[in-house]
Short mmCIF file of C-alpha atoms and ligand atoms in Angstrom, two decimals:
data_model
loop_
_atom_site.label_atom_id
_atom_site.label_comp_id
_atom_site.label_asym_id
_atom_site.label_seq_id
_atom_site.Cartn_x
_atom_site.Cartn_y
_atom_site.Cartn_z
CA MET A 1 0.28 0.34 -0.17
CA ARG A 2 0.92 3.51 -0.41
CA VAL A 3 -0.14 6.82 0.95
CA HIS A 4 0.24 10.51 -0.07
CA VAL A 5 0.04 13.00 2.87
CA SER A 6 -0.23 16.51 2.04
CA VAL A 7 0.74 19.08 4.97
CA PRO A 8 0.54 22.91 5.36
CA ALA A 9 3.11 25.40 6.18
CA THR A 10 1.95 26.86 10.06
CA SER A 11 2.30 30.43 11.64
CA ALA A 12 2.42 30.13 14.88
CA ASN A 13 2.09 32.80 18.47
CA LEU A 14 0.13 35.45 15.91
CA GLY A 15 1.86 38.08 18.16
CA PRO A 16 0.63 37.40 21.53
CA GLY A 17 -0.35 34.03 21.26
CA PHE A 18 2.49 32.93 22.23
CA ASP A 19 2.75 28.54 21.83
CA THR A 20 -1.04 28.69 21.59
CA LEU A 21 -1.89 30.13 18.51
CA GLY A 22 -1.36 28.81 14.95
CA LEU A 23 -2.77 29.70 11.53
CA ALA A 24 -2.41 26.66 8.77
CA LEU A 25 -1.66 28.60 5.24
CA THR A 26 -1.83 27.78 1.67
CA LEU A 27 1.46 26.28 1.35
CA TYR A 28 2.17 22.60 1.10
CA ASN A 29 4.80 20.04 1.88
CA GLU A 30 3.99 16.32 0.38
CA VAL A 31 4.71 13.10 1.57
CA GLY A 32 4.43 9.53 -0.28
CA ALA A 33 4.81 6.79 1.99
CA SER A 34 5.00 3.00 1.75
CA GLU A 35 6.05 0.24 3.91
CA ALA A 36 9.99 -0.75 3.10
CA GLU A 37 12.45 -2.84 4.83
CA GLY A 38 14.67 -0.01 6.15
CA VAL A 39 14.19 3.33 5.66
CA SER A 40 14.96 5.54 2.42
CA VAL A 41 14.21 9.10 1.58
CA ALA A 42 13.81 11.25 -1.49
CA ILE A 43 13.78 14.69 -1.21
CA GLU A 44 12.82 17.19 -3.67
CA GLY A 45 12.22 21.13 -3.03
CA GLU A 46 13.14 22.86 0.16
CA GLY A 47 16.20 21.08 2.37
CA ALA A 48 16.72 18.74 -0.71
CA THR A 49 20.24 18.78 -0.63
CA ARG A 50 20.78 19.08 3.19
CA LEU A 51 17.93 16.88 4.26
CA PRO A 52 19.11 13.14 5.99
CA ARG A 53 17.75 10.60 3.67
CA SER A 54 18.08 8.03 6.44
CA ALA A 55 16.04 6.99 9.36
CA ASP A 56 17.04 10.34 11.20
CA ASN A 57 14.99 11.93 8.74
CA VAL A 58 12.50 13.76 10.56
CA VAL A 59 9.36 12.26 8.27
CA ALA A 60 10.65 8.65 9.29
CA ARG A 61 10.80 9.74 12.32
CA GLY A 62 7.29 10.73 12.72
CA VAL A 63 6.32 7.61 10.60
CA LYS A 64 8.20 5.52 12.99
CA LEU A 65 6.50 6.99 16.19
CA ALA A 66 3.23 6.51 14.68
CA TYR A 67 3.95 2.79 14.33
CA GLU A 68 5.50 2.73 18.19
CA ALA A 69 2.31 4.61 19.18
CA ALA A 70 -0.16 1.98 17.74
CA GLY A 71 1.80 -1.08 19.06
CA ARG A 72 3.31 -2.32 15.72
CA ARG A 73 6.31 -3.47 14.27
CA PHE A 74 8.23 -0.99 12.28
CA THR A 75 10.30 -2.32 9.55
CA GLY A 76 11.02 0.92 7.30
CA CYS A 77 9.06 2.85 4.70
CA ALA A 78 10.18 4.42 1.04
CA LEU A 79 9.29 8.21 1.34
CA GLU A 80 9.20 10.92 -0.97
CA CYS A 81 9.26 14.24 -0.32
CA THR A 82 8.14 17.25 -1.78
CA ASN A 83 8.86 20.24 0.13
CA ARG A 84 7.61 23.79 -1.04
CA VAL A 85 7.24 25.47 2.93
CA PRO A 86 10.96 26.72 3.57
CA ALA A 87 13.15 25.61 6.29
CA ALA A 88 13.97 27.66 9.84
CA ARG A 89 12.20 30.88 8.66
CA GLY A 90 9.28 30.79 11.24
CA LEU A 91 6.31 28.80 8.82
CA GLY A 92 6.31 25.95 10.48
CA SER A 93 8.83 23.13 8.40
CA SER A 94 9.86 20.50 10.89
CA ALA A 95 6.17 20.77 12.59
CA ALA A 96 4.90 19.87 8.50
CA ALA A 97 7.96 17.22 8.70
CA TRP A 98 6.40 15.78 12.25
CA VAL A 99 2.94 15.65 11.18
CA GLY A 100 3.70 14.46 7.80
CA GLY A 101 5.34 11.18 8.78
CA LEU A 102 2.94 10.60 11.80
CA VAL A 103 -0.33 11.11 9.75
CA ALA A 104 1.61 9.16 7.05
CA GLY A 105 2.55 6.39 9.39
CA ASN A 106 -1.20 6.04 10.70
CA ALA A 107 -2.79 5.69 6.99
CA LEU A 108 -0.15 3.07 6.64
CA LEU A 109 -1.36 1.15 9.62
CA GLY A 110 -5.22 1.74 8.25
CA SER A 111 -5.52 4.98 11.15
CA PRO A 112 -5.86 3.01 14.25
CA LEU A 113 -4.67 6.52 16.03
CA THR A 114 -7.06 9.56 16.67
CA LYS A 115 -6.33 13.05 15.33
CA ASP A 116 -6.25 14.02 19.23
CA ALA A 117 -3.13 11.24 19.69
CA LEU A 118 -1.83 12.37 16.66
CA LEU A 119 -1.34 15.73 18.23
CA ALA A 120 0.07 14.75 21.66
CA LEU A 121 2.41 12.82 19.82
CA ALA A 122 3.99 15.82 17.36
CA ALA A 123 3.35 18.53 20.14
CA ARG A 124 5.78 16.40 22.28
CA ALA A 125 8.51 15.41 19.62
CA GLU A 126 8.33 19.51 18.34
CA GLY A 127 8.01 20.73 22.02
CA HIS A 128 5.57 23.09 21.93
CA PRO A 129 1.44 22.68 20.49
CA ASP A 130 1.03 25.68 18.54
CA ASN A 131 2.48 24.87 14.66
CA VAL A 132 1.34 21.11 14.66
CA ALA A 133 -2.39 21.42 15.68
CA ALA A 134 -2.32 23.78 12.79
CA ALA A 135 -0.79 21.44 10.76
CA LEU A 136 -3.00 18.69 11.59
CA PHE A 137 -6.42 20.60 12.03
CA GLY A 138 -6.23 23.38 9.66
CA GLY A 139 -7.38 27.39 10.40
CA LEU A 140 -6.81 29.27 13.58
CA THR A 141 -5.83 26.27 16.55
CA VAL A 142 -5.95 27.61 19.93
CA SER A 143 -3.60 24.80 21.76
CA SER A 144 -2.70 24.59 25.54
CA ALA A 145 -0.76 21.18 27.14
CA SER A 146 -0.71 20.05 30.38
CA GLY A 147 1.98 17.77 30.95
CA PRO A 148 1.55 15.07 28.22
CA THR A 149 -2.20 15.90 27.16
CA VAL A 150 -3.06 18.92 24.63
CA THR A 151 -6.08 19.98 23.93
CA ALA A 152 -6.26 21.95 20.73
CA VAL A 153 -9.32 23.90 18.94
CA SER A 154 -9.84 24.65 15.57
CA LEU A 155 -11.47 28.00 14.50
CA PRO A 156 -13.01 29.69 11.35
CA VAL A 157 -10.95 32.36 10.24
CA PRO A 158 -12.99 35.57 7.89
CA ALA A 159 -12.50 34.87 4.12
CA GLY A 160 -11.85 38.63 4.27
CA LEU A 161 -8.31 38.84 5.62
CA ARG A 162 -5.28 38.33 3.62
CA TRP A 163 -1.91 37.20 5.05
CA VAL A 164 1.42 38.33 3.57
CA ALA A 165 4.56 36.69 5.24
CA LEU A 166 7.98 38.03 4.45
CA ILE A 167 10.33 35.63 3.90
CA PRO A 168 14.15 36.75 4.73
CA GLU A 169 16.53 34.64 3.06
CA VAL A 170 18.44 34.26 6.39
CA THR A 171 17.70 30.93 8.31
CA SER A 172 16.76 31.19 12.38
CA ALA A 173 17.04 28.36 14.54
CA THR A 174 14.35 27.79 16.92
CA ALA A 175 15.87 26.68 20.03
CA GLN A 176 18.11 29.88 19.37
CA ALA A 177 15.07 32.10 19.41
CA ARG A 178 13.81 30.79 22.42
CA ALA A 179 17.05 30.94 24.45
CA VAL A 180 16.75 34.64 23.99
CA LEU A 181 13.32 34.47 26.37
CA PRO A 182 13.56 34.87 29.56
CA ALA A 183 12.77 33.21 32.87
CA SER A 184 9.63 35.33 34.41
CA VAL A 185 8.03 38.44 32.85
CA PRO A 186 6.67 41.27 34.52
CA TYR A 187 3.35 40.77 35.79
CA HIS A 188 1.58 43.77 33.82
CA ASP A 189 3.49 41.73 30.58
CA ALA A 190 1.18 38.66 31.08
CA VAL A 191 -1.57 40.83 31.64
CA PHE A 192 -1.36 42.91 28.23
CA ASN A 193 -0.76 39.35 26.37
CA VAL A 194 -4.22 37.97 28.05
CA GLN A 195 -5.97 41.25 27.17
CA ARG A 196 -4.66 41.30 23.11
CA VAL A 197 -4.60 37.32 22.88
CA ALA A 198 -8.19 37.34 23.96
CA LEU A 199 -9.62 40.47 22.33
CA LEU A 200 -7.75 38.73 19.08
CA LEU A 201 -10.19 35.57 19.22
CA ALA A 202 -13.30 38.11 20.11
CA SER A 203 -12.59 40.20 17.09
CA LEU A 204 -12.32 37.33 14.79
CA TRP A 205 -15.34 35.70 15.99
CA ALA A 206 -17.54 38.87 15.81
CA GLY A 207 -16.59 39.45 12.67
CA ARG A 208 -14.91 42.96 13.37
CA PRO A 209 -11.39 42.60 12.18
CA ALA A 210 -10.60 46.39 12.92
CA ALA A 211 -10.24 45.75 16.43
CA LEU A 212 -6.98 43.16 15.06
CA ALA A 213 -4.82 46.33 15.32
CA ALA A 214 -5.09 46.87 19.09
CA ALA A 215 -4.55 42.86 19.31
CA LEU A 216 -1.28 41.57 17.41
CA GLU A 217 1.13 43.17 19.89
CA ASP A 218 3.07 41.15 22.24
CA ARG A 219 5.25 41.32 24.96
CA LEU A 220 6.31 38.05 25.97
CA HIS A 221 8.43 36.93 23.26
CA GLU A 222 9.08 39.57 20.30
CA PRO A 223 10.64 42.40 22.48
CA TYR A 224 13.32 39.74 23.03
CA ARG A 225 13.67 38.75 19.91
CA LEU A 226 14.48 42.03 18.32
CA ARG A 227 18.16 41.23 18.54
CA LEU A 228 17.93 38.73 16.47
CA PHE A 229 15.45 40.40 14.31
CA PRO A 230 16.56 44.33 14.44
CA TRP A 231 15.27 45.64 11.57
CA MET A 232 11.72 43.75 12.65
CA PRO A 233 10.35 47.36 13.65
CA GLU A 234 11.13 49.04 10.67
CA VAL A 235 9.16 46.87 8.57
CA VAL A 236 6.54 46.63 11.09
CA ARG A 237 6.06 49.81 10.79
CA ALA A 238 5.99 49.65 7.03
CA ALA A 239 3.35 47.38 6.50
CA ARG A 240 0.77 49.40 9.31
CA ALA A 241 1.56 52.34 7.36
CA ALA A 242 0.65 50.45 3.82
CA GLY A 243 -2.79 49.47 5.29
CA ALA A 244 -2.07 46.47 7.22
CA LEU A 245 -3.87 45.92 10.32
CA GLY A 246 -0.98 44.82 12.24
CA CYS A 247 1.97 42.69 11.41
CA VAL A 248 4.07 40.05 13.95
CA LEU A 249 6.56 37.44 14.16
CA SER A 250 6.04 33.97 11.97
CA GLY A 251 6.59 31.57 14.94
CA ALA A 252 9.93 32.09 16.23
CA GLY A 253 11.05 34.03 13.33
CA PRO A 254 12.80 35.14 11.20
CA SER A 255 9.87 35.79 8.76
CA LEU A 256 6.86 38.28 9.71
CA LEU A 257 3.16 37.89 8.90
CA ALA A 258 1.03 40.89 7.88
CA VAL A 259 -2.52 40.71 8.32
CA VAL A 260 -4.68 42.79 5.87
CA ALA A 261 -8.21 43.74 5.54
CA GLY A 262 -7.91 45.03 2.14
CA ASP A 263 -5.34 45.51 -0.66
CA ASP A 264 -2.49 43.16 0.34
CA THR A 265 -0.33 44.18 -2.83
CA PRO A 266 0.83 47.40 -1.25
CA VAL A 267 1.41 45.88 1.97
CA ALA A 268 3.75 42.85 0.37
CA ALA A 269 5.83 45.77 -1.79
CA ALA A 270 6.11 48.15 1.57
CA MET A 271 7.46 45.02 3.51
CA GLU A 272 9.99 43.80 0.81
CA ALA A 273 11.24 47.75 0.49
CA ALA A 274 11.73 48.19 4.36
CA LEU A 275 13.63 44.74 4.43
CA ARG A 276 15.74 45.96 1.62
CA ARG A 277 16.57 49.25 3.18
CA ALA A 278 17.68 47.13 6.39
CA GLY A 279 20.00 45.49 3.84
CA MET A 280 18.37 41.81 4.02
CA ALA A 281 16.96 39.86 0.96
CA GLY A 282 14.06 38.29 1.34
CA ALA A 283 10.38 38.51 -0.48
CA ALA A 284 7.23 38.69 0.45
CA ARG A 285 4.44 36.01 -0.27
CA ARG A 286 0.61 36.03 -0.14
CA PHE A 287 -1.77 32.86 1.58
CA ASP A 288 -4.77 32.24 2.34
CA VAL A 289 -5.80 30.19 5.29
CA ASP A 290 -5.78 26.34 4.94
CA THR A 291 -9.14 24.82 6.33
CA ALA A 292 -8.29 21.34 5.98
CA GLY A 293 -5.06 20.65 7.80
CA ALA A 294 -2.98 17.51 7.26
CA VAL A 295 -4.78 15.66 4.25
CA SER A 296 -3.88 11.43 3.48
CA ARG A 297 -5.24 9.10 0.91
CA VAL A 298 -4.23 5.93 0.00
CA ILE A 299 -2.63 6.11 -3.42
CA GLY A 300 -1.99 1.92 -4.53
N1 LIG B 401 5.59 29.20 19.72
C1 LIG B 401 7.46 28.92 19.08
C2 LIG B 401 7.84 29.81 19.55
C3 LIG B 401 7.00 28.68 17.82
O1 LIG B 401 8.14 30.76 19.41
O2 LIG B 401 9.20 29.38 19.82
C4 LIG B 401 8.16 28.15 17.19
O3 LIG B 401 7.81 28.02 15.47
#
């Protein structure tokens, strides 16, 4: 049996929702998988010259994890990966790899594991639940982790909003972007974020996107990460001046994500120009929200 899985890129945090919110975007990695003796991995696209093609490959590790969780013996798998999510840019490439492997493994076994079980496995492997929840469920996901238990809810997002990702050519490691975070934050900064993350969800739920302008600020991670991305405030200012409701660090960076209620063309151009002025190369890409999450089908 051979299965095919498509899994979306994701943008975590959305400003104030650190380790909580995730948004699935219409950019997909694809995995073809079948059982085999030993592991082989063919890779096209992003990371093709760099990613491991052995059992160390994260997609292959995801397949193996699904077999172990289902109590089935893993002998190996033959994978064909088509990668479109840029790696190490804050767009969930690692979450896409874990989720792609787990969903492929589960599909090869006849789907004995529930989506919630896959979520718990993926969140533990990834270290935080926000990207993997959005990659699995699609839409805007809210997730919380209590020890090994992860609860996630996927919400619809108003179709009128447009999402512009500014993707610099430089890469950044999530571990490094988490290492700059403090062990504790001032109480009033925690309150600031609680207000904004609640307002963010309320404004989407109530169909009042203008309130997003006040909801997309953060004091839990972005201020600390500025030292890694010192050009960020200029790009955020340029995006807002060109009409964006807000502009946030996408996941752990370096990409930025702007949300726009009207024409997104000037916003994309302004963000690119501001990045260029800072002496950095990169490009803006416009995405819709993926509503399906990871999808598997049997292909033979
Ligand atoms: N919430 C995580 C972080 C996302 O900001 O570190 C990493 O993709």
